[in-house]
Coordinates of C-alpha atoms and ligand atoms in Angstrom, one line a residue:
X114 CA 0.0 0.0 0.0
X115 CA 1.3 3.4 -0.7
X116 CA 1.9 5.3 2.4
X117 CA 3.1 9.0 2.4
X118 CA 7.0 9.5 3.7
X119 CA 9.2 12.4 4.9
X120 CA 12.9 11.9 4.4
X121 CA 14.9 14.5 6.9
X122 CA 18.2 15.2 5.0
X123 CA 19.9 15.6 1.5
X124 CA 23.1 13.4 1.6
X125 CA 23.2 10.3 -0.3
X126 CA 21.8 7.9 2.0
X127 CA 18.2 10.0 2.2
X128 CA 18.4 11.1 -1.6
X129 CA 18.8 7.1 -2.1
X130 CA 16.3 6.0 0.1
X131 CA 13.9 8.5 -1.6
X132 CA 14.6 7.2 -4.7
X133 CA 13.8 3.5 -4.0
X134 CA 10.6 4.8 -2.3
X135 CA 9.3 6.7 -4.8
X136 CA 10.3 3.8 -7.5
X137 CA 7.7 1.7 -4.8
X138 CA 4.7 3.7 -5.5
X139 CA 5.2 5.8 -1.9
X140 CA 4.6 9.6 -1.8
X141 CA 8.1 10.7 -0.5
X142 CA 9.0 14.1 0.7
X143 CA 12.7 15.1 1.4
X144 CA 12.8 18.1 3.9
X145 CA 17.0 19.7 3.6
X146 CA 17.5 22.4 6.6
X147 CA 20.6 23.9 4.2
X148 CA 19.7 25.9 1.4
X149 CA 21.3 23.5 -0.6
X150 CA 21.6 19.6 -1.2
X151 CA 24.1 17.0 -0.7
X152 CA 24.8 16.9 3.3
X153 CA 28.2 16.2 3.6
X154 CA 28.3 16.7 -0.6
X155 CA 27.3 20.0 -0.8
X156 CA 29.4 22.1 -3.1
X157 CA 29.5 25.9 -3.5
X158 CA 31.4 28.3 -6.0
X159 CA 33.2 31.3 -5.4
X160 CA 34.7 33.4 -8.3
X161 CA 35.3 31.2 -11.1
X162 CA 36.2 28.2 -8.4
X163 CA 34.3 24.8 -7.6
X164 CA 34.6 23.7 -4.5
X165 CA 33.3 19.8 -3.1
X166 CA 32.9 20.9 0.5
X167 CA 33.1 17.1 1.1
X168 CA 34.2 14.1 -0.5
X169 CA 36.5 13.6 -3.2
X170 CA 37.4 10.1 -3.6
X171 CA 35.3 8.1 -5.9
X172 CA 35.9 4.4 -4.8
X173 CA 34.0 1.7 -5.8
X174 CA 32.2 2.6 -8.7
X175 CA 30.4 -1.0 -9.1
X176 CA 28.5 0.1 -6.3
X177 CA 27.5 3.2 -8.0
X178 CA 26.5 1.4 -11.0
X179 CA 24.5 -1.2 -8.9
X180 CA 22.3 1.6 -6.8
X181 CA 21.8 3.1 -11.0
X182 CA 20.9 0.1 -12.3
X183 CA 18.2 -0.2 -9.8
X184 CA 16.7 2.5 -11.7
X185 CA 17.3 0.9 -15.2
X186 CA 20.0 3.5 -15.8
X187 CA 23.6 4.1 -15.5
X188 CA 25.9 7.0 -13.8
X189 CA 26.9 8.0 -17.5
X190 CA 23.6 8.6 -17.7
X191 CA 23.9 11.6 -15.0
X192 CA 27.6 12.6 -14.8
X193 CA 31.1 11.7 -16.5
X194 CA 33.7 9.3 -15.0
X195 CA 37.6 9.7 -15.5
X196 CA 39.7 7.3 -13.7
X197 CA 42.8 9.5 -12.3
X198 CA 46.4 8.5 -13.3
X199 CA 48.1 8.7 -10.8
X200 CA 44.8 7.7 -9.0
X201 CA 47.2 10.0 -6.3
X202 CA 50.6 10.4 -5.1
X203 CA 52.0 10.6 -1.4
X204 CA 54.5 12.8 -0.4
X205 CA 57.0 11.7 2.5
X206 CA 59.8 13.4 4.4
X207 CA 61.8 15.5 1.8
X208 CA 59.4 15.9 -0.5
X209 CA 59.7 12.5 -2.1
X210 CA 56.9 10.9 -3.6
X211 CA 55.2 7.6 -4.6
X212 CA 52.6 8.0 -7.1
X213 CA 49.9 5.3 -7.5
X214 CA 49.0 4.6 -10.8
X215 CA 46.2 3.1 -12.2
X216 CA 46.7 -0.1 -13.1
X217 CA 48.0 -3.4 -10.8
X218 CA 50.8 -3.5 -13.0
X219 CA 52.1 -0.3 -12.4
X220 CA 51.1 -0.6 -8.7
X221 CA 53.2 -3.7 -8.7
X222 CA 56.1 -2.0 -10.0
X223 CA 56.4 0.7 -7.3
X224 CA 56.4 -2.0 -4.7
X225 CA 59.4 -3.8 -6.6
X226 CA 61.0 -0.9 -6.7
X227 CA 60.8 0.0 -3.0
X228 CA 61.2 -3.5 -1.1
X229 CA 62.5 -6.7 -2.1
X230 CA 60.0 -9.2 -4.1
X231 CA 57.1 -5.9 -2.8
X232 CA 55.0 -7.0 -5.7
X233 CA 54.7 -10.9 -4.8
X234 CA 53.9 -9.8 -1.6
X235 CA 51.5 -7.5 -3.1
X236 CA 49.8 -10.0 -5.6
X237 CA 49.3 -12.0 -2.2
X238 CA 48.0 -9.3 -0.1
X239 CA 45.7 -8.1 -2.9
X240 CA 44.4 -11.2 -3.7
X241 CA 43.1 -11.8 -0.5
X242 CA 41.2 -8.5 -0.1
X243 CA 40.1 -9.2 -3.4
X244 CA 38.3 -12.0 -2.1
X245 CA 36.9 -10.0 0.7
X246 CA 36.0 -7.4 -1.6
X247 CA 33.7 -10.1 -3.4
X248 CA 32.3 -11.2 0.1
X249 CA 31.8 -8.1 1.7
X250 CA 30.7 -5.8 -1.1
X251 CA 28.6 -8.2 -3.1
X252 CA 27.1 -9.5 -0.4
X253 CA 27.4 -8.6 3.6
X254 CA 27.0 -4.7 3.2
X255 CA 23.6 -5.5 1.5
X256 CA 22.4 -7.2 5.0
X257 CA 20.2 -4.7 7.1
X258 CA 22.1 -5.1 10.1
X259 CA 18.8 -7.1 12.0
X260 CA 20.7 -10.0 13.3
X261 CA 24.6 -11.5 14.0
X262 CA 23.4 -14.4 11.8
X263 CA 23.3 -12.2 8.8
X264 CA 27.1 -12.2 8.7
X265 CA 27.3 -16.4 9.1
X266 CA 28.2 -17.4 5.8
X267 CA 30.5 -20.3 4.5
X268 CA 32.6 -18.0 3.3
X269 CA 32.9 -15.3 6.3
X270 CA 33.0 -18.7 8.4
X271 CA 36.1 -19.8 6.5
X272 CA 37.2 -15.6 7.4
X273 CA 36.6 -15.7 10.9
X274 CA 40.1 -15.0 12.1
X275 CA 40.1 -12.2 9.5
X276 CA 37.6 -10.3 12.2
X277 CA 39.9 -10.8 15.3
X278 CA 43.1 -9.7 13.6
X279 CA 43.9 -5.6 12.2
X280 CA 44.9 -4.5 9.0
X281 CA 47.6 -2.9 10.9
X282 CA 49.0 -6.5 11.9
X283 CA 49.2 -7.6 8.8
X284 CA 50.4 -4.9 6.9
X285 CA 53.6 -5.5 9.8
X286 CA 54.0 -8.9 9.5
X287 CA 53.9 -8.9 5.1
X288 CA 56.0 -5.7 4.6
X289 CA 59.3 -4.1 5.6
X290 CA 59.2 -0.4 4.0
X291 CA 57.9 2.1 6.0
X292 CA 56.2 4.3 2.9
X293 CA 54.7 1.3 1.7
X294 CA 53.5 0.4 4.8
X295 CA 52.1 3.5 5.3
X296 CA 50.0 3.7 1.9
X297 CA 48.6 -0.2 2.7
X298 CA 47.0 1.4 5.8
X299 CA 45.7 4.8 4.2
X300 CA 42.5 3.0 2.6
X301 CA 41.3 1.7 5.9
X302 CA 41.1 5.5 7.5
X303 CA 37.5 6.1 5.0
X304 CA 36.4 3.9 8.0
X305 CA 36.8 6.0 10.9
X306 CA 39.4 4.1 12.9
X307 CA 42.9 3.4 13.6
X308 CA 44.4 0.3 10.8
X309 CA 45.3 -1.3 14.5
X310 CA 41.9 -1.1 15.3
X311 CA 40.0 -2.2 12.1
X312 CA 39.6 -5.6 11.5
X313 CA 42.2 -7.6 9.2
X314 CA 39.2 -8.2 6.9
X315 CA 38.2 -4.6 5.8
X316 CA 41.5 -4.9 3.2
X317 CA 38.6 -5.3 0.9
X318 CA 39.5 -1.3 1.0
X319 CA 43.2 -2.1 -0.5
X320 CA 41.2 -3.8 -3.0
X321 CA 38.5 -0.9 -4.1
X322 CA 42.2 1.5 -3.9
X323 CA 45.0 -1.0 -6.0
X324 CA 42.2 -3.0 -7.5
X325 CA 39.6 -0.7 -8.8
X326 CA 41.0 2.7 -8.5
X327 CA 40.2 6.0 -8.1
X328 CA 37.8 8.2 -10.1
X329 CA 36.4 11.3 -10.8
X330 CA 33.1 12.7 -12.0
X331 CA 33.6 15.4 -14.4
X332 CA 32.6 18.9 -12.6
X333 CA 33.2 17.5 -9.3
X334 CA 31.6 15.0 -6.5
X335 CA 28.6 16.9 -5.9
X336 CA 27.6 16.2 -10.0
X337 CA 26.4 12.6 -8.4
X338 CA 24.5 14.2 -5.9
X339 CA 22.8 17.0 -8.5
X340 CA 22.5 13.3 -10.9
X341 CA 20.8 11.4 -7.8
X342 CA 18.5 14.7 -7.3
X343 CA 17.4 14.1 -11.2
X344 CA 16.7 10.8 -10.7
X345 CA 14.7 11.4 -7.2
X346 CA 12.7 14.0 -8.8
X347 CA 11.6 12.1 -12.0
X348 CA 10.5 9.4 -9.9
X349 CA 8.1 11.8 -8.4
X350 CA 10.1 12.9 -5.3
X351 CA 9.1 16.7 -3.6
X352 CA 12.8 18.2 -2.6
X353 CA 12.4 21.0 0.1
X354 CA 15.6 22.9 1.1
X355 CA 15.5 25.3 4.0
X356 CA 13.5 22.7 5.7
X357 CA 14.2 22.4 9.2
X358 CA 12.6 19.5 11.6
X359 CA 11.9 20.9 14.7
X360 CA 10.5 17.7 16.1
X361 CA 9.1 14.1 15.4
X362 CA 5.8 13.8 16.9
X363 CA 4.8 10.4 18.3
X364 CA 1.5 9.3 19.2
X365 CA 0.8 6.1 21.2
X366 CA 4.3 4.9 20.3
X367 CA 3.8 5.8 16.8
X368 CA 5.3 8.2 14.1
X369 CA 2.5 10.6 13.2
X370 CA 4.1 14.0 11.8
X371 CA 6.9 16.3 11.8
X372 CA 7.3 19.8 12.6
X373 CA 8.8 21.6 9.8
X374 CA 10.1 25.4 9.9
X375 CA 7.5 25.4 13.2
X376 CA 4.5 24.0 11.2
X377 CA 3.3 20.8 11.3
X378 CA 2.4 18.1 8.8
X379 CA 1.5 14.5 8.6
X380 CA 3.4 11.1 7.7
X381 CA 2.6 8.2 7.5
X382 CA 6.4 6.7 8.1
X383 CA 9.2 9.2 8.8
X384 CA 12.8 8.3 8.2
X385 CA 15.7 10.3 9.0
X386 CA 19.1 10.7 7.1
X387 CA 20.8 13.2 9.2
X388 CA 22.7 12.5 12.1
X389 CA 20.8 9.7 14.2
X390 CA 21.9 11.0 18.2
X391 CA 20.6 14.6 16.3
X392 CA 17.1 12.7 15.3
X393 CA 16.7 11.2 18.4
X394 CA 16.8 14.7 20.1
X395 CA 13.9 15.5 18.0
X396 CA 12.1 12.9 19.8
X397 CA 10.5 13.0 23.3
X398 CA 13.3 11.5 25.6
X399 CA 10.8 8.2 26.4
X400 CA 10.9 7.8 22.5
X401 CA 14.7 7.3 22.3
X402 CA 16.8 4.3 22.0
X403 CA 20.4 5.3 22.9
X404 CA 21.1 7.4 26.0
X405 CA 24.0 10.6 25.8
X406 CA 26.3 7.6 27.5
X407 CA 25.8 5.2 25.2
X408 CA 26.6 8.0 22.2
X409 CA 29.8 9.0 24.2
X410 CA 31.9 5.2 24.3
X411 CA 31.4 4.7 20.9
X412 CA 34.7 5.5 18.4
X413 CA 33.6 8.4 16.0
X414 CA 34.9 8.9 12.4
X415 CA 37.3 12.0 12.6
X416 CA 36.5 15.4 12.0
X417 CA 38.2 17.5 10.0
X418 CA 39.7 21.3 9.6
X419 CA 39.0 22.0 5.7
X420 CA 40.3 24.8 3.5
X421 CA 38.9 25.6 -0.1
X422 CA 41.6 27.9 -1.1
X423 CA 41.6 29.9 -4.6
X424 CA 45.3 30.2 -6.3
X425 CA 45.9 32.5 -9.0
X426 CA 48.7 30.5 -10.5
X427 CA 49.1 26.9 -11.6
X428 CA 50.8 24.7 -9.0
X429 CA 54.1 22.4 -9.4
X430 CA 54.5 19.2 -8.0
X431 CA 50.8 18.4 -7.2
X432 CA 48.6 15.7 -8.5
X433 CA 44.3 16.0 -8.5
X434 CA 44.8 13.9 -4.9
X435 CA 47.5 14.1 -2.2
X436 CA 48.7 12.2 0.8
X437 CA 51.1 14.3 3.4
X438 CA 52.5 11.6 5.1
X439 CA 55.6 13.0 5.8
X440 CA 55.3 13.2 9.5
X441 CA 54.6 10.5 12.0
X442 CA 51.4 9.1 11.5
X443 CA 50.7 7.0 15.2
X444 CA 51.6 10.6 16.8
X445 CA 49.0 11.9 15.1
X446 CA 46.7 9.2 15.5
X447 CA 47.2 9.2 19.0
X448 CA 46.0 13.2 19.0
X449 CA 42.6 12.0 17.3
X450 CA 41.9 8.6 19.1
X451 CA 43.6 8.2 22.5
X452 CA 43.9 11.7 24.2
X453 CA 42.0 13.9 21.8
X454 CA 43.7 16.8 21.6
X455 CA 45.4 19.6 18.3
X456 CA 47.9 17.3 16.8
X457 CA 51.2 19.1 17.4
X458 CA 52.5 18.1 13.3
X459 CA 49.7 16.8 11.4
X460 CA 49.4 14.6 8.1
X461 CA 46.8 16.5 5.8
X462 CA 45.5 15.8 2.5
X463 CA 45.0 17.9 -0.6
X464 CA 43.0 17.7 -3.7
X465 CA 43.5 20.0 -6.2
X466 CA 40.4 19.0 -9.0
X467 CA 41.7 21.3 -11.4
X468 CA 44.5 19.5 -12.2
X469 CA 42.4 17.2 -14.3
X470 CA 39.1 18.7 -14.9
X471 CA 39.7 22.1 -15.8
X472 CA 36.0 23.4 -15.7
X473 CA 36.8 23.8 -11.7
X474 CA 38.9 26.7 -11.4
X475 CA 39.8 29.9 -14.1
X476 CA 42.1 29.3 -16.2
X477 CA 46.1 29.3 -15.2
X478 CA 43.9 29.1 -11.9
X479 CA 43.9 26.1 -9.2
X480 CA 41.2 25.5 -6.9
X481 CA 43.2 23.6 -3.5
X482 CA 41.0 21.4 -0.8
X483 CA 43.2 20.9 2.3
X484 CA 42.1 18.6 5.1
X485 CA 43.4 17.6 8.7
X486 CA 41.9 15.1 10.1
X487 CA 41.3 16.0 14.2
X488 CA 39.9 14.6 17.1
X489 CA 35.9 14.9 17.1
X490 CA 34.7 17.7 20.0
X491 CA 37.5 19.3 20.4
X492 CA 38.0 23.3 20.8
X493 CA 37.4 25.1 17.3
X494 CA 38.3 28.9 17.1
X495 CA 39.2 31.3 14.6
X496 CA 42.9 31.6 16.0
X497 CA 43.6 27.9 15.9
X498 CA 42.3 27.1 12.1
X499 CA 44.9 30.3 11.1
X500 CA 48.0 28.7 13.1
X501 CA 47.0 25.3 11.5
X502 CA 46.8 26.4 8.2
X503 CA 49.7 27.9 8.2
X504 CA 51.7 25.3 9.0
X505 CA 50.3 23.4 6.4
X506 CA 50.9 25.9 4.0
X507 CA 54.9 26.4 5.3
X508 CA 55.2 22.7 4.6
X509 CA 53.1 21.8 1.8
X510 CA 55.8 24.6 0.0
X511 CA 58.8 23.2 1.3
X512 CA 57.3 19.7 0.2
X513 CA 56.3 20.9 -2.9
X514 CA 59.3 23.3 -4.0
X515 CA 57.5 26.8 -4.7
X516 CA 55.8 29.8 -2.9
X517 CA 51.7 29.9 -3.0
X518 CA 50.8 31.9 0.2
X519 CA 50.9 35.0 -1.7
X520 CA 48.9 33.2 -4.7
X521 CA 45.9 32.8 -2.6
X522 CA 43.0 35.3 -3.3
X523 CA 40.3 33.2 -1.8
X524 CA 40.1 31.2 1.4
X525 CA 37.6 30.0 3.2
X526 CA 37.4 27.4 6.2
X527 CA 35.2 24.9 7.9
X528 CA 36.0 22.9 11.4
X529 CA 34.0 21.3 14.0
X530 CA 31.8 24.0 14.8
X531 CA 30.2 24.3 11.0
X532 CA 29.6 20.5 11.2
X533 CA 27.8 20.9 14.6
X534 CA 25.5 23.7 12.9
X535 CA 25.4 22.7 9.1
X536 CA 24.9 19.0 9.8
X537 CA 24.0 18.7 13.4
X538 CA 26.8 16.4 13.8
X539 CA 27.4 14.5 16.7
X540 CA 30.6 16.1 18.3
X541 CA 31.4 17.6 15.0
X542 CA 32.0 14.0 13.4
X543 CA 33.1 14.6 9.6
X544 CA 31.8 11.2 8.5
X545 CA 29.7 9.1 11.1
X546 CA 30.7 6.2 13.7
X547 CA 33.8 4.0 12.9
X548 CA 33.8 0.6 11.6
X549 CA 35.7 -1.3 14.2
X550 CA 34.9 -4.7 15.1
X551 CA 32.4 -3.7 18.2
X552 CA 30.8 -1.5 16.1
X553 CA 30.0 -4.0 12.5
X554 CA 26.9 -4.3 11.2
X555 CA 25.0 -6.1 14.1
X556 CA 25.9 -4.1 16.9
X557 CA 26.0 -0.2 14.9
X558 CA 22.6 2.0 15.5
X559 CA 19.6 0.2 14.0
X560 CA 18.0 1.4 10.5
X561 CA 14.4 0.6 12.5
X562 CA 13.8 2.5 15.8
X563 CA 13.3 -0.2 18.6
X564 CA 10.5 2.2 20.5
X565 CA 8.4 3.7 17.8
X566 CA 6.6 2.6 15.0
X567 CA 7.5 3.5 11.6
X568 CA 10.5 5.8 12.6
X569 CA 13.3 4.7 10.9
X570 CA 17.3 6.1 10.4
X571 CA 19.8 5.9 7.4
X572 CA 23.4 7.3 6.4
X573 CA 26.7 7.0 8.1
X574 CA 26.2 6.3 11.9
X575 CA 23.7 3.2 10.3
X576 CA 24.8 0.4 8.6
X577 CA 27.1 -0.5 6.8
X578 CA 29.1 2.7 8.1
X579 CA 30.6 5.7 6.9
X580 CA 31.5 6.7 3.3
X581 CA 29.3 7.5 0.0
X582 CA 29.3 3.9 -1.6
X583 CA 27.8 2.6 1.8
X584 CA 25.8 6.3 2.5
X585 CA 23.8 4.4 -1.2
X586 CA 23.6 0.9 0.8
X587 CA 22.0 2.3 3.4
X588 CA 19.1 4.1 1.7
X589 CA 18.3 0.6 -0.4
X590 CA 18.7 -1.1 3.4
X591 CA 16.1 1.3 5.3
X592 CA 14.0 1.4 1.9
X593 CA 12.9 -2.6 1.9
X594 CA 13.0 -3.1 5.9
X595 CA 10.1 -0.2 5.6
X596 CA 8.6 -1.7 2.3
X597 CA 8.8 -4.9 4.6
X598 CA 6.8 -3.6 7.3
Ligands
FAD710 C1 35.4 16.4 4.5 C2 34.8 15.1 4.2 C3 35.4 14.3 3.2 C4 34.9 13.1 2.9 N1 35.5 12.3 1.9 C5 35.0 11.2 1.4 C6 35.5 10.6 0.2 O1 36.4 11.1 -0.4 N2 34.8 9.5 -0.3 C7 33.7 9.0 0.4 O2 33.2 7.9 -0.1 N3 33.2 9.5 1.5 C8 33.8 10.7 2.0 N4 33.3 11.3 3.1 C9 32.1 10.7 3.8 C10 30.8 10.9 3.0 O3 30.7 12.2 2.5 C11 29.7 10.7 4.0 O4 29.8 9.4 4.6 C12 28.3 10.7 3.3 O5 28.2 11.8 2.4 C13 27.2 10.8 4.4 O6 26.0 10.8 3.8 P1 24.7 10.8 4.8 O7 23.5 10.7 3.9 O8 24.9 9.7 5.8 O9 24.7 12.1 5.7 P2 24.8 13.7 5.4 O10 25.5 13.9 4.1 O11 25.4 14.3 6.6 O12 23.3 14.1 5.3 C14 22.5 14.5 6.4 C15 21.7 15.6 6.0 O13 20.7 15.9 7.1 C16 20.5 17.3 7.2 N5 19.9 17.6 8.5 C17 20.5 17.5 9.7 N6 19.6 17.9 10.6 C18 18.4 18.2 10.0 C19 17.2 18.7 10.4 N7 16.9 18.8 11.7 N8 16.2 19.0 9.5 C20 16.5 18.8 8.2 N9 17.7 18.4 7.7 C21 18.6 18.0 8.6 C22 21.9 17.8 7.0 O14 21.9 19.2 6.7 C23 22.5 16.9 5.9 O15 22.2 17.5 4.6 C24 33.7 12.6 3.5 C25 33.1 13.4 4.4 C26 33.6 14.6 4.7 C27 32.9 15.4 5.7

């Protein structure tokens, strides 16, 4: 039966769920408290520049194609896909670089070169996670997250140990050089957690980097969200922006409406996409599942200082994506995980999208996104974004071998605080709740609300955790447990 249903939220787990639920005959309304869509995805310009205010790295486009071909169509149909070569480089102490290229083959080259026999190791290394690639990706993402028995397969039987040992184990025990080391545990931070704290089976990530590569849709990130928006709206989905919920109003244990902008209007079934400890505060404290402690012990994703800065030059030495890893990166981690504090001399990444798609920035122009990853909650002020910026700046031109401060004519930043009031974010998280092995599919935040009726959650604190390709899981997840019910 076709049952009317609000969507709180833009990102790509509501705009997905909305899709599936329109495709099943529902009446689906998305209500966006920003004035624009996306979530985490938004993008803005700023005098000739394009700026993705969020992610960057297109990974695993099979999972892309998959939530399209639900639709019958395909992400050519909506936006253009390059794959990058180098995919990216990382720059170490001295300014000397690896670059990642987008084959195996070339992949396996680089390892030769830096370690003796570092591509048979690879080959072995790789061909494992491409096995729990297959498992995990083609299969146990897809599972709602109901029961333990979900993840009881022959084939994550056969895996078990995989789930008790780290990726940071056995990136140690396979390989002797340091840089390569380094780049074998980079894929596993899109989860949120330390390598020594993810499970040994999430290389399935080394896979989606060495195996599948990295891409980029032509114009930017957001051009998926603005192509999912399309496809939500022929499908008969209403988009509001400037739509704030004020409150989920439940009636003998059941969802009845939401209070939008102050007013109120009814649903039959409401599901939220935004934050879920943020939704639950929209619900009478009786209504909600997890108390403030329970929200508190649980490992968050990062969050992140972000600049979008303008150059007025083109820039040396620089690929479309950047690792800084040439500092140490357990001190660091330390500073975001263990005693949460401003990491004294911190690894940061930089994307500079002009470098292969022209289109975002003027030309002889460069647009520059520079991230630090940081310690959710922690003190944000105007002072401390300036000092870190800086020192990223004095390094990334010492790493990179030219002057740019005086290049910049725009800059603009964005830290804890603006993803406490753009998002709601819990703490300030950049991306969600961390996939470590006490907080898996089974035992993350449920997509159905345990104590009201036809409430239900999606996106990154959900399953199967943070990221875009699983931010798409998640809205096909929530959409057939509520068709189910
Ligand atoms: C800086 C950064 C870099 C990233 N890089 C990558 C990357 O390279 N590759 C990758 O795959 N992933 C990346 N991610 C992660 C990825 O962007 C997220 O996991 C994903 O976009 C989350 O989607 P979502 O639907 O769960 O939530 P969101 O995108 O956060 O959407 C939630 C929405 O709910 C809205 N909302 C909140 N409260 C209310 C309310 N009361 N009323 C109405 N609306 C409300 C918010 O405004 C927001 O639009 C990155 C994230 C960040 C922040």
């Amino acid at each position: 039966m076709s049952k009317s249903i609000a969507v709180i939220g833009s990102g790509f787990s509501s705009l997905a769920a909305a899709c599936y639920l329109a495709k099943n005959g529902n009446s689906v309304e998305v209500f966006e408290k920003n004035d624009s869509l996306g979530g985490r995805a938004r993008r803005f310009k700023e005098s000739g520049f394009t700026f993705d205010m969020g992610p960057s790295w297109y990974w695993m486009p099979d999972v892309f194609e998959r939530f399209f071909a639900d639709f019958g169509k395909k992400p050519s149909d909506y936006y253009e896909l390059d794959k990058l070569d180098p995919g990216y480089q990382v720059v170490f102490e001295n300014g000397e670089t690896i670059e990642i290229g987008d084959s195996l083959d070339k992949i396996y080259k680089i390892f030769d070169r830096e370690e003796k026999d570092g591509a048979k190791k690879l080959k072995k290394f790789i061909d494992n996670a491409r096995k729990n690639y297959d498992i995990a990706i083609k299969d146990l993402v897809y599972k709602p997250g109901v029961s333990p028995l979900e993840l009881v397969t022959p084939k994550t039987v056969a895996k078990l140990g995989e789930f008790f040992s780290t990726v940071d184990k056995d990136v140690e025990k396979d390989f002797n050089n340091e840089k390569l080391k380094q780049i074998l545990k980079f894929p596993v931070l899109f989860l949120g957690a330390k390598p020594s704290e993810t499970p040994s089976f999430y290389s399935f990530m080394n896979y989606a980097d060495f195996g599948l590569g990295t891409w980029h849709p032509k114009g930017g990130f957001h051009e998926v969200i603005a192509g999912m928006v399309k496809l939500a709206e022929s499908l008969g989905v209403k988009i509001n922006t400037n739509s704030t919920i004020d409150k989920i109003i439940v009636e003998d244990k059941t969802t009845k409406a939401l209070k939008i902008n102050g007013e109120t209007k009814d649903f039959d079934v409401v599901l939220s996409g935004a934050d879920y400890h943020h939704t639950e505060t929209l619900l009478d404290e009786k209504h909600r599942q997890y108390s403030e402690n329970y929200w508190d012990k649980k490992v968050f994703a990062p969050s992140s200082l972000l600049f979008y800065v303008g150059f007025d030059k083109k820039l040396e030495n620089v690929k479309h994506h950047n690792l800084f890893f040439d500092v140490d990166f357990n001190t660091h981690a330390k500073d975001i995980y263990t005693t949460p504090k401003w990491p004294k001399e911190p690894l940061f990444y930089a994307n500079f999208t002009s470098k292969t798609d022209p289109g975002t920035a003027p030309e002889g122009h460069e647009n520059g996104f520079f991230l630090i990853p940081i310690a959710p909650g922690i003190e944000d002020t105007e002072e401390l974004r300036e000092t870190y910026f800086n020192k990223i700046m004095t390094r990334f031109e010492a790493l990179t071998g030219q002057s740019v401060k005086k290049n910049i004519i725009f800059k603009k930043s964005f830290c804890v605080n603006d993803f406490v009031k753009d998002y709601n974010s819990y703490k300030g998280n950049a991306y969600g709740m961390a996939n470590t092995l006490l907080q898996t599919a089974f035992l993350r935040p449920k997509l159905k609300s345990k104590k009201v009726d036809n409430l239900y959650f999606t996106g990154q604190l959900t399953v199967p955790g943070p990221g875009v390709p699983p931010a798409l899981i998640s809205g096909k997840l929530v959409s057939e447990l509520i068709e189910k019910n």
